[in-house]
Tab-separated table of C-alpha atoms in Angstrom:
chain	number	residue	atom	x	y	z
A	1	MET	CA	-11.146	-17.768	-9.638
A	2	ARG	CA	-10.292	-18.973	-6.136
A	3	TYR	CA	-7.978	-17.427	-3.556
A	4	VAL	CA	-5.682	-19.623	-1.482
A	5	SER	CA	-3.471	-19.050	1.547
A	6	THR	CA	0.265	-18.662	1.123
A	7	ARG	CA	0.618	-21.110	4.022
A	8	GLY	CA	-1.709	-23.779	2.650
A	9	GLY	CA	-3.800	-24.332	5.764
A	10	ALA	CA	-7.048	-22.580	4.907
A	11	GLU	CA	-9.956	-23.228	2.553
A	12	SER	CA	-9.942	-21.401	-0.764
A	13	LEU	CA	-12.241	-18.387	-1.099
A	14	GLY	CA	-13.982	-16.487	-3.858
A	15	PHE	CA	-13.216	-12.835	-4.572
A	16	SER	CA	-15.910	-11.425	-2.282
A	17	GLU	CA	-15.007	-13.739	0.606
A	18	ALA	CA	-11.318	-12.881	0.204
A	19	MET	CA	-12.155	-9.181	0.227
A	20	LEU	CA	-14.198	-9.404	3.427
A	21	ALA	CA	-11.820	-11.785	5.228
A	22	GLY	CA	-8.636	-9.839	4.504
A	23	LEU	CA	-6.312	-12.375	6.101
A	24	ALA	CA	-6.436	-16.147	5.563
A	25	ALA	CA	-7.677	-18.236	8.480
A	26	ASP	CA	-4.249	-19.867	8.953
A	27	GLY	CA	-2.456	-16.509	9.257
A	28	GLY	CA	-1.228	-16.546	5.670
A	29	LEU	CA	-2.051	-14.074	2.927
A	30	LEU	CA	-4.602	-14.739	0.209
A	31	VAL	CA	-3.400	-14.982	-3.399
A	32	PRO	CA	-5.050	-16.059	-6.654
A	33	GLU	CA	-4.805	-19.781	-7.282
A	34	THR	CA	-3.643	-18.882	-10.808
A	35	MET	CA	-2.635	-15.514	-12.209
A	36	PRO	CA	-4.852	-14.152	-14.997
A	37	ARG	CA	-3.505	-12.468	-18.136
A	38	LEU	CA	-4.252	-9.028	-19.513
A	39	PRO	CA	-6.186	-9.126	-22.785
A	40	SER	CA	-3.818	-8.458	-25.682
A	41	GLY	CA	-4.168	-5.368	-27.848
A	42	ASP	CA	-6.749	-3.830	-25.515
A	43	ALA	CA	-4.994	-0.732	-24.114
A	44	LYS	CA	-7.389	1.760	-22.523
A	45	ASP	CA	-7.018	5.537	-22.423
A	46	ARG	CA	-9.261	6.286	-19.423
A	47	TYR	CA	-7.955	5.288	-16.021
A	48	GLY	CA	-11.387	4.061	-14.973
A	49	ASP	CA	-11.517	1.702	-17.949
A	50	VAL	CA	-8.093	0.282	-17.061
A	51	ALA	CA	-9.144	-0.198	-13.430
A	52	ALA	CA	-12.370	-1.964	-14.421
A	53	THR	CA	-10.507	-4.267	-16.818
A	54	VAL	CA	-7.872	-5.213	-14.232
A	55	LEU	CA	-10.406	-5.687	-11.466
A	56	GLY	CA	-12.501	-7.889	-13.736
A	57	LEU	CA	-9.554	-10.258	-14.136
A	58	PHE	CA	-9.483	-10.866	-10.386
A	59	ALA	CA	-13.256	-10.792	-9.823
A	60	PRO	CA	-14.683	-12.776	-12.756
A	61	ASP	CA	-17.771	-13.684	-10.716
A	62	TRP	CA	-18.793	-10.039	-10.372
A	63	ALA	CA	-21.038	-8.518	-13.022
A	64	PRO	CA	-19.197	-5.954	-15.185
A	65	ALA	CA	-21.925	-3.413	-14.376
A	66	GLU	CA	-21.178	-3.758	-10.642
A	67	LEU	CA	-17.459	-3.265	-11.183
A	68	ASP	CA	-18.093	-0.265	-13.431
A	69	LYS	CA	-20.350	1.240	-10.760
A	70	ALA	CA	-17.656	0.864	-8.093
A	71	VAL	CA	-14.916	2.254	-10.334
A	72	GLU	CA	-16.920	5.286	-11.414
A	73	ALA	CA	-17.888	6.063	-7.812
A	74	ALA	CA	-14.285	5.711	-6.622
A	75	TYR	CA	-12.532	7.832	-9.234
A	76	HIS	CA	-14.956	10.605	-10.103
A	77	SER	CA	-13.783	14.232	-10.218
A	78	GLY	CA	-15.279	15.055	-6.828
A	79	ARG	CA	-12.714	12.779	-5.192
A	80	PHE	CA	-9.668	13.085	-7.444
A	81	ASP	CA	-8.521	16.536	-8.487
A	82	HIS	CA	-6.705	15.497	-11.682
A	83	PRO	CA	-8.770	14.901	-14.833
A	84	ASP	CA	-6.841	11.713	-15.620
A	85	VAL	CA	-6.872	10.500	-11.970
A	86	VAL	CA	-3.213	9.454	-12.425
A	87	SER	CA	-0.840	12.083	-13.805
A	88	VAL	CA	2.318	11.644	-15.876
A	89	THR	CA	5.005	14.315	-15.526
A	90	PRO	CA	8.118	14.032	-17.724
A	91	LEU	CA	11.242	15.393	-16.015
A	92	THR	CA	13.686	14.313	-18.752
A	93	ASP	CA	13.390	12.238	-21.919
A	94	ASP	CA	13.642	9.044	-19.858
A	95	LEU	CA	12.512	10.065	-16.353
A	96	TYR	CA	8.856	10.448	-15.366
A	97	LEU	CA	6.846	11.000	-12.216
A	98	GLY	CA	3.727	8.857	-11.977
A	99	GLY	CA	1.382	10.979	-9.868
A	100	LEU	CA	-0.778	8.875	-7.549
A	101	SER	CA	-1.596	11.469	-4.887
A	102	HIS	CA	-4.532	13.379	-6.402
A	103	GLY	CA	-7.132	11.823	-4.095
A	104	PRO	CA	-8.812	13.222	-0.985
A	105	THR	CA	-5.943	12.476	1.430
A	106	LEU	CA	-3.118	13.429	-0.955
A	107	ALA	CA	-1.524	9.965	-0.928
A	108	PHE	CA	-1.328	6.978	-3.254
A	109	LYS	CA	-3.301	4.855	-0.801
A	110	ASP	CA	-6.440	6.627	-2.062
A	111	MET	CA	-6.021	4.802	-5.382
A	112	ALA	CA	-6.918	1.469	-3.793
A	113	LEU	CA	-8.930	2.428	-0.757
A	114	GLN	CA	-11.500	4.600	-2.501
A	115	LEU	CA	-12.259	1.608	-4.703
A	116	LEU	CA	-12.235	-0.852	-1.799
A	117	GLY	CA	-14.767	1.303	0.048
A	118	GLU	CA	-17.169	1.141	-2.882
A	119	LEU	CA	-16.726	-2.602	-3.292
A	120	PHE	CA	-17.348	-3.120	0.423
A	121	GLU	CA	-20.582	-1.171	0.203
A	122	ILE	CA	-21.896	-3.173	-2.755
A	123	GLU	CA	-21.059	-6.532	-1.184
A	124	LEU	CA	-22.333	-5.677	2.309
A	125	GLU	CA	-25.617	-4.416	0.877
A	126	ARG	CA	-25.934	-7.638	-1.086
A	127	ARG	CA	-25.363	-9.695	2.069
A	128	ASP	CA	-27.341	-7.336	4.316
A	129	THR	CA	-24.569	-7.372	6.918
A	130	THR	CA	-21.917	-5.162	8.480
A	131	LEU	CA	-18.121	-5.211	8.673
A	132	THR	CA	-15.649	-4.138	11.347
A	133	VAL	CA	-12.531	-2.958	9.544
A	134	LEU	CA	-9.356	-3.261	11.603
A	135	GLY	CA	-6.263	-1.680	10.089
A	136	ALA	CA	-2.768	-0.462	10.864
A	137	THR	CA	-1.042	2.534	9.372
A	138	SER	CA	2.446	3.973	9.255
A	139	GLY	CA	1.019	7.261	8.037
A	140	ASP	CA	-1.101	7.256	4.880
A	141	THR	CA	-3.232	4.092	4.885
A	142	GLY	CA	-5.111	5.277	7.955
A	143	SER	CA	-6.447	8.538	6.609
A	144	SER	CA	-7.072	7.041	3.153
A	145	ALA	CA	-9.104	4.192	4.652
A	146	GLU	CA	-11.025	6.471	6.965
A	147	TYR	CA	-11.894	8.985	4.254
A	148	ALA	CA	-12.990	6.107	2.018
A	149	MET	CA	-15.331	4.761	4.702
A	150	ILE	CA	-16.945	8.038	5.794
A	151	GLY	CA	-20.688	7.655	5.496
A	152	LYS	CA	-20.510	3.907	4.873
A	153	ARG	CA	-23.282	2.867	7.270
A	154	ARG	CA	-22.357	-0.813	7.189
A	155	VAL	CA	-18.667	-0.324	8.009
A	156	ALA	CA	-16.967	0.592	11.297
A	157	VAL	CA	-13.244	1.421	11.147
A	158	TYR	CA	-10.690	0.882	13.918
A	159	MET	CA	-7.311	2.200	12.825
A	160	LEU	CA	-4.094	1.569	14.754
A	161	SER	CA	-1.255	4.051	14.317
A	162	PRO	CA	2.157	4.383	16.021
A	163	HIS	CA	1.793	7.087	18.652
A	164	GLY	CA	4.018	10.083	17.871
A	165	ARG	CA	5.697	8.542	14.811
A	166	MET	CA	3.709	10.055	11.950
A	167	SER	CA	4.107	13.539	10.550
A	168	PRO	CA	1.861	16.143	12.250
A	169	PHE	CA	-0.113	16.544	9.011
A	170	GLN	CA	-0.679	12.800	8.693
A	171	ALA	CA	-1.803	12.553	12.315
A	172	ALA	CA	-4.157	15.511	11.928
A	173	GLN	CA	-5.746	14.005	8.827
A	174	MET	CA	-6.767	10.958	10.845
A	175	TYR	CA	-7.374	12.271	14.315
A	176	SER	CA	-9.406	15.309	13.255
A	177	LEU	CA	-12.164	13.092	11.872
A	178	ASP	CA	-15.252	13.092	14.068
A	179	GLU	CA	-17.394	10.430	12.448
A	180	PRO	CA	-19.505	7.854	14.295
A	181	ASN	CA	-18.021	4.918	12.376
A	182	ILE	CA	-14.345	6.000	12.598
A	183	HIS	CA	-12.223	5.088	15.644
A	184	ASN	CA	-8.531	6.024	15.958
A	185	LEU	CA	-6.286	4.047	18.311
A	186	ALA	CA	-2.747	5.393	18.763
A	187	VAL	CA	-0.471	2.577	19.905
A	188	ARG	CA	2.512	3.222	22.154
A	189	GLY	CA	4.995	1.565	19.803
A	190	VAL	CA	5.995	1.313	16.145
A	191	PHE	CA	4.045	0.393	13.028
A	192	ASP	CA	5.146	-3.235	13.093
A	193	GLN	CA	3.530	-3.645	16.498
A	194	CYS	CA	0.305	-2.143	15.119
A	195	GLN	CA	0.459	-4.587	12.226
A	196	ASP	CA	1.080	-7.516	14.579
A	197	LEU	CA	-1.940	-6.503	16.664
A	198	VAL	CA	-4.157	-6.587	13.578
A	199	LYS	CA	-2.923	-10.082	12.775
A	200	ALA	CA	-3.369	-11.213	16.379
A	201	VAL	CA	-6.997	-10.100	16.453
A	202	ASN	CA	-7.594	-11.864	13.138
A	203	ALA	CA	-5.988	-15.006	14.542
A	204	ASP	CA	-8.696	-15.211	17.218
A	205	ALA	CA	-11.276	-16.985	15.057
A	206	GLU	CA	-14.068	-16.660	17.614
A	207	PHE	CA	-13.579	-12.915	18.105
A	208	LYS	CA	-13.152	-12.336	14.368
A	209	ALA	CA	-16.403	-14.131	13.595
A	210	ALA	CA	-18.333	-12.429	16.412
A	211	HIS	CA	-17.369	-8.954	15.227
A	212	ASN	CA	-17.029	-9.688	11.496
A	213	ILE	CA	-13.446	-8.391	11.367
A	214	GLY	CA	-12.043	-7.391	7.966
A	215	ALA	CA	-8.911	-5.584	6.770
A	216	VAL	CA	-8.016	-2.608	4.606
A	217	ASN	CA	-4.249	-2.942	4.810
A	218	SER	CA	-2.451	-4.353	1.809
A	219	ILE	CA	-2.823	-7.774	3.413
A	220	ASN	CA	-6.258	-7.494	1.720
A	221	TRP	CA	-5.832	-8.849	-1.806
A	222	VAL	CA	-8.257	-6.312	-3.278
A	223	ARG	CA	-5.860	-3.535	-2.274
A	224	ILE	CA	-3.200	-5.222	-4.408
A	225	ALA	CA	-5.574	-5.762	-7.340
A	226	ALA	CA	-6.610	-2.106	-7.308
A	227	GLN	CA	-2.975	-0.982	-7.323
A	228	VAL	CA	-2.110	-3.225	-10.262
A	229	ALA	CA	-4.276	-0.947	-12.394
A	230	TYR	CA	-2.033	2.113	-12.141
A	231	TYR	CA	1.025	0.122	-13.159
A	232	VAL	CA	-0.801	-1.080	-16.265
A	233	TYR	CA	-1.995	2.463	-17.010
A	234	LEU	CA	1.401	4.113	-16.505
A	235	ALA	CA	3.383	1.422	-18.339
A	236	GLU	CA	1.171	1.688	-21.404
A	237	ARG	CA	0.970	5.475	-21.348
A	238	VAL	CA	4.700	6.071	-20.857
A	239	GLY	CA	6.066	3.085	-22.723
A	240	ARG	CA	4.094	3.441	-25.972
A	241	GLY	CA	5.249	0.017	-27.079
A	242	ARG	CA	8.467	-0.071	-25.016
A	243	LEU	CA	9.197	-1.821	-21.761
A	244	VAL	CA	9.232	0.474	-18.732
A	245	ASP	CA	11.155	0.471	-15.438
A	246	PHE	CA	9.505	1.579	-12.192
A	247	ALA	CA	11.111	2.970	-9.036
A	248	VAL	CA	8.873	2.336	-6.047
A	249	PRO	CA	9.308	3.712	-2.516
A	250	THR	CA	7.990	1.005	-0.218
A	251	GLY	CA	8.028	-0.236	3.350
A	252	ASN	CA	5.371	-2.944	3.551
A	253	PHE	CA	6.097	-4.223	0.018
A	254	GLY	CA	2.468	-3.850	-1.070
A	255	ASN	CA	3.060	-1.118	-3.626
A	256	VAL	CA	5.938	-2.854	-5.366
A	257	TYR	CA	4.254	-6.252	-5.122
A	258	ALA	CA	1.339	-4.813	-7.103
A	259	GLY	CA	3.888	-3.865	-9.755
A	260	TYR	CA	5.237	-7.395	-9.728
A	261	VAL	CA	1.713	-8.736	-10.261
A	262	ALA	CA	1.188	-6.261	-13.114
A	263	LYS	CA	4.380	-7.554	-14.722
A	264	GLU	CA	3.286	-11.166	-14.213
A	265	ILE	CA	-0.088	-10.638	-15.890
A	266	GLY	CA	1.471	-9.031	-18.948
A	267	ALA	CA	1.998	-5.291	-18.388
A	268	PRO	CA	5.030	-3.988	-20.362
A	269	ILE	CA	7.308	-3.719	-17.321
A	270	ARG	CA	11.007	-4.571	-17.440
A	271	ARG	CA	12.285	-3.927	-13.909
A	272	LEU	CA	10.930	-2.854	-10.528
A	273	ILE	CA	13.348	-0.936	-8.323
A	274	VAL	CA	12.582	-1.208	-4.614
A	275	ALA	CA	13.513	1.967	-2.725
A	276	THR	CA	13.782	1.723	1.066
A	277	ASN	CA	14.780	4.285	3.654
A	278	GLU	CA	17.107	3.625	6.588
A	279	ASN	CA	14.810	0.760	7.599
A	280	ASP	CA	16.412	-1.377	4.939
A	281	VAL	CA	15.016	-4.863	5.608
A	282	LEU	CA	14.019	-5.274	1.966
A	283	ALA	CA	17.239	-3.876	0.516
A	284	GLU	CA	19.192	-6.206	2.789
A	285	PHE	CA	17.267	-9.190	1.439
A	286	PHE	CA	17.868	-8.296	-2.201
A	287	GLU	CA	21.575	-7.855	-1.492
A	288	THR	CA	22.176	-10.880	0.757
A	289	GLY	CA	19.255	-13.298	0.420
A	290	VAL	CA	18.576	-12.959	4.153
A	291	TYR	CA	15.260	-11.596	5.442
A	292	ARG	CA	15.815	-10.136	8.903
A	293	VAL	CA	12.950	-8.457	10.689
A	294	ARG	CA	14.070	-5.811	13.190
A	295	GLU	CA	13.167	-5.453	16.843
A	296	ALA	CA	10.784	-2.565	17.591
A	297	ASP	CA	13.598	-0.626	19.271
A	298	ASP	CA	15.673	-0.958	16.099
A	299	VAL	CA	13.126	0.688	13.793
A	300	PHE	CA	14.454	4.119	12.868
A	301	ALA	CA	12.176	7.151	12.951
A	302	THR	CA	13.016	8.790	9.616
A	303	SER	CA	11.965	11.719	7.470
A	304	SER	CA	10.042	9.314	5.203
A	305	PRO	CA	7.913	7.941	8.052
A	306	SER	CA	5.413	5.947	5.996
A	307	MET	CA	8.285	3.566	5.216
A	308	ASP	CA	9.434	3.129	8.821
A	309	ILE	CA	8.585	-0.564	8.704
A	310	ALA	CA	10.753	-3.534	9.620
A	311	LYS	CA	8.381	-6.382	8.736
A	312	ALA	CA	7.086	-6.185	5.188
A	313	SER	CA	3.861	-8.196	5.209
A	314	ASN	CA	3.452	-8.488	1.446
A	315	PHE	CA	6.931	-9.937	1.110
A	316	GLU	CA	5.321	-13.266	2.038
A	317	ARG	CA	3.262	-13.162	-1.167
A	318	TYR	CA	6.385	-12.512	-3.225
A	319	ALA	CA	8.243	-15.390	-1.547
A	320	TYR	CA	5.255	-17.636	-2.214
A	321	ASP	CA	5.412	-16.814	-5.917
A	322	LEU	CA	9.186	-17.245	-6.090
A	323	SER	CA	8.943	-20.644	-4.398
A	324	ASP	CA	6.309	-21.830	-6.916
A	325	GLY	CA	3.646	-21.930	-4.247
A	326	ASP	CA	5.616	-23.995	-1.728
A	327	THR	CA	3.194	-23.506	1.156
A	328	HIS	CA	5.181	-25.802	3.463
A	329	SER	CA	8.266	-23.587	3.178
A	330	ILE	CA	6.241	-20.369	3.461
A	331	ALA	CA	4.561	-21.590	6.647
A	332	ARG	CA	7.959	-22.576	8.055
A	333	TRP	CA	9.657	-19.302	7.095
A	334	PHE	CA	6.903	-16.850	8.007
A	335	GLY	CA	4.723	-18.699	10.503
A	336	ALA	CA	7.355	-18.441	13.208
A	337	LEU	CA	9.053	-15.243	12.044
A	338	ARG	CA	10.714	-13.474	14.967
A	339	PRO	CA	12.409	-10.070	15.123
A	340	GLY	CA	16.161	-10.383	15.137
A	341	GLU	CA	16.114	-13.966	13.844
A	342	PRO	CA	17.282	-13.977	10.205
A	343	VAL	CA	15.596	-16.234	7.680
A	344	ASP	CA	17.942	-17.492	4.980
A	345	LEU	CA	16.087	-17.348	1.654
A	346	ALA	CA	19.152	-17.855	-0.513
A	347	SER	CA	17.336	-20.704	-2.267
A	348	LEU	CA	15.171	-18.059	-3.923
A	349	ARG	CA	18.039	-15.983	-5.345
A	350	VAL	CA	17.752	-17.341	-8.908
A	351	ALA	CA	14.005	-16.702	-8.907
A	352	VAL	CA	14.563	-13.196	-7.509
A	353	ALA	CA	16.919	-12.346	-10.365
A	354	ALA	CA	14.406	-13.624	-12.898
A	355	SER	CA	11.582	-11.593	-11.322
A	356	GLY	CA	13.165	-8.293	-12.356
A	357	LEU	CA	13.281	-6.715	-8.893
A	358	HIS	CA	16.252	-4.737	-7.582
A	359	ALA	CA	16.653	-2.665	-4.424
A	360	GLY	CA	18.580	0.174	-2.838
A	361	THR	CA	18.518	2.396	0.236
A	362	SER	CA	18.032	6.137	0.494
A	363	THR	CA	19.045	8.150	3.580
A	364	HIS	CA	17.919	11.487	5.007
A	365	SER	CA	20.731	13.310	3.229
A	366	ASP	CA	19.874	11.508	-0.025
A	367	ARG	CA	16.243	12.569	0.096
A	368	LEU	CA	17.081	16.178	0.977
A	369	ALA	CA	19.524	16.358	-1.937
A	370	THR	CA	16.983	14.786	-4.274
A	371	ILE	CA	14.196	17.156	-3.224
A	372	ARG	CA	16.523	20.091	-3.910
A	373	ALA	CA	17.732	18.708	-7.245
A	374	VAL	CA	14.233	18.022	-8.569
A	375	ALA	CA	13.056	21.467	-7.447
A	376	ASP	CA	16.097	23.258	-8.922
A	377	ASP	CA	16.299	21.302	-12.183
A	378	HIS	CA	12.632	20.705	-12.910
A	379	GLY	CA	10.643	23.190	-10.812
A	380	ARG	CA	8.773	20.359	-9.072
A	381	VAL	CA	8.553	19.809	-5.310
A	382	ILE	CA	8.333	16.133	-4.328
A	383	ASP	CA	7.698	14.543	-0.954
A	384	PRO	CA	10.407	12.602	0.963
A	385	HIS	CA	9.115	9.139	0.002
A	386	THR	CA	9.028	10.026	-3.669
A	387	ALA	CA	12.534	11.425	-3.211
A	388	ASP	CA	13.636	8.014	-1.928
A	389	GLY	CA	12.217	6.505	-5.105
A	390	VAL	CA	13.937	9.013	-7.388
A	391	SER	CA	17.234	8.733	-5.502
A	392	VAL	CA	17.397	4.948	-5.716
A	393	GLY	CA	15.800	4.768	-9.132
A	394	MET	CA	18.401	6.999	-10.737
A	395	ARG	CA	21.164	4.641	-9.592
A	396	PHE	CA	19.617	1.954	-11.797
A	397	ALA	CA	18.512	4.186	-14.699
A	398	GLU	CA	19.610	3.241	-18.206
A	399	ALA	CA	19.635	5.567	-21.198
A	400	GLY	CA	16.760	4.934	-23.553
A	401	ILE	CA	14.678	3.024	-20.988
A	402	PRO	CA	11.734	4.987	-19.539
A	403	LEU	CA	11.906	5.133	-15.742
A	404	VAL	CA	8.693	5.959	-13.896
A	405	CYS	CA	9.172	7.017	-10.278
A	406	LEU	CA	5.928	6.658	-8.370
A	407	GLU	CA	4.962	9.907	-6.667
A	408	THR	CA	3.308	8.542	-3.561
A	409	ALA	CA	2.224	11.650	-1.626
A	410	GLN	CA	1.987	15.401	-1.868
A	411	PRO	CA	4.813	17.313	-0.173
A	412	VAL	CA	2.530	19.341	2.112
A	413	LYS	CA	2.126	16.221	4.255
A	414	PHE	CA	5.804	16.458	5.259
A	415	GLY	CA	6.321	20.160	5.789
A	416	ALA	CA	9.294	19.930	8.154
A	417	THR	CA	11.415	17.938	5.699
A	418	ILE	CA	10.429	20.137	2.753
A	419	HIS	CA	11.364	23.191	4.807
A	420	GLU	CA	14.698	21.648	5.686
A	421	ALA	CA	15.391	20.937	2.019
A	422	LEU	CA	14.015	24.090	0.401
A	423	GLY	CA	13.501	26.651	3.153
A	424	ARG	CA	9.760	26.814	2.511
A	425	VAL	CA	6.627	24.798	3.179
A	426	PRO	CA	4.065	24.048	0.447
A	427	ASP	CA	0.586	25.467	0.965
A	428	PRO	CA	-2.136	22.917	1.735
A	429	PRO	CA	-5.125	22.551	-0.588
A	430	VAL	CA	-8.088	24.754	0.278
A	431	HIS	CA	-10.155	21.953	1.801
A	432	LEU	CA	-7.348	21.210	4.299
A	433	ALA	CA	-6.257	24.800	5.004
A	434	ASP	CA	-7.410	24.642	8.656
A	435	LEU	CA	-6.447	21.016	9.232
A	436	MET	CA	-3.770	21.633	11.842
A	437	ALA	CA	-6.182	23.641	13.993
A	438	ARG	CA	-8.927	21.004	14.096
A	439	PRO	CA	-9.499	19.127	17.389
A	440	HIS	CA	-8.278	15.536	17.635
A	441	HIS	CA	-10.354	12.447	18.407
A	442	VAL	CA	-8.014	9.587	19.330
A	443	THR	CA	-7.487	7.034	22.096
A	444	VAL	CA	-3.927	6.097	23.107
A	445	ILE	CA	-3.419	2.422	24.028
A	446	ASP	CA	-0.595	0.073	24.956
A	447	PRO	CA	0.508	-2.492	22.345
A	448	HIS	CA	-1.641	-5.315	23.734
A	449	VAL	CA	-4.236	-7.282	21.798
A	450	GLU	CA	-6.713	-7.105	24.684
A	451	ALA	CA	-6.637	-3.291	24.500
A	452	VAL	CA	-7.631	-3.456	20.837
A	453	LYS	CA	-10.409	-5.951	21.496
A	454	ALA	CA	-11.718	-3.821	24.390
A	455	ALA	CA	-11.919	-0.801	22.112
A	456	ILE	CA	-13.918	-2.770	19.548
A	457	VAL	CA	-16.265	-4.289	22.114
A	458	GLY	CA	-16.766	-1.030	23.965
A	459	SER	CA	-17.645	1.210	21.011
C-alpha cells in the first residue's frame, strides 16, 4: 500500500515513511492510494485484536508480530485502567457512551498516541535514527503525545500550545513534565496559529531534513488509522448486527474523519454526527457548503476548549475523498486557504449527503444543560466536549437506531465547567492528585516560525 498527497505534488510513500514524515512534502496530507476493506465475518472481542487487524490493513508491509508487539505495549493494563481498554456504557436502550478516556492522560488522544509511540520506537530502532516530533495541541493531544514519548530515547518532542487557552488541568498535565526529551512551547495566540507554525516548519524542506521533523497531530495518517480501530470495535459491540450512528465532538476533524474511514472500509456505521462548539466552521460547511476559516481574533474561547479550532486540518482529507481524489481542486482550495476568505465547496454537496455525515452546534448553555441531564437521569458525569456530542447527537437520534456518543475526556480535566453545571468538582485519579501543585516547565514564544526553529536548534 502506498500513501499519496491530497494535493498531488509529492512522491508516494510506504506506511513507515508516511508515519515518520507526517505531512506530505507539498503541504498536503497523506492518504492511502486505495482504501482497504475489513475482512468479513471476522469480528474480534478483544480491543487489541481489533486494533492489530485494522492497523494491518494500513501497514501490510509490517510483520504481524511487530504490529502485535506495538499493540500489546500500547494497550496493556498498566497504561489503560479499564479491562476492555474502551468501555461501553448504555444510558438508554438506544443511547450509549463509548469511553475512550481510560488512558494515562484521561483523554481519547491516548488511544492513538500510545500506539504511535510504540510504532515510532520500533521503526526508529530498525533505522538506527532519531526523530524530532513537532506538534500542536488545543488541549489533549499535547499531554497524550508527551506521555506516550516519555523514555523514548530516539524521540524528542516539541509541543506548541495556545498560551492561556487550555484548562488549568490540561496545562498542568503538559507543563509539569520534566523530561529531557519533552519541550513545551506556549504560543501567544490560538491553536490555529500553533497548527500553522507546525506546517510552516514542515514546509522548510532543508530544516525538516536537517532535524528529521515528524508529526504526532492527526495530520499523521497513523493517528487516523489507530482511531479507526475504536469505531470498528464500538460499532460491532453495540450494533450486534445492526448499523450504528456515532455522535463525535470534534474541532480538527480527525476524530470524525477516522469514523468516516471506518465506515468506508466496511464497519457497520450508518451516520456520523459532527458536534462543534461555538467555533462552528464545520457545522457551517455542512449547512451551507461553504468552508470559512476564521481569523485568530474570531476564535472563541469556550468551555470545551479542545474544540476551539477554526481551521480543521483533516477536513482536507474528507474533501479529497468526496472529490474522488481531485488533487488539482484540493491544491487550489486548500493550498491558498486564508482566514476570512470563504471557499465554496457546493460542488461536493451530493457527495457529502452520500457520505452519511451531519453536523450541529452546541453552546455553553447546551453543554451545561446536558451535563446536568446526564448526571440527573443516569448518574454519570461527562466532560464538556462529550456533552457537546450528546447534545448534538440527540437532535439526530432515531428510535431503534443505536447512537454511540464518544466520551472523549474525563470530567476532572474541566473542573470549572463541571462545578458550574453541578456545583462540585470530580476528584482526580490518585496518580494525578498533586498535579496542580507541580512546578511548570514551559517556554512562552511569539507566533513566529523562527521562534520555533530557534527552540529546536537550541535544545
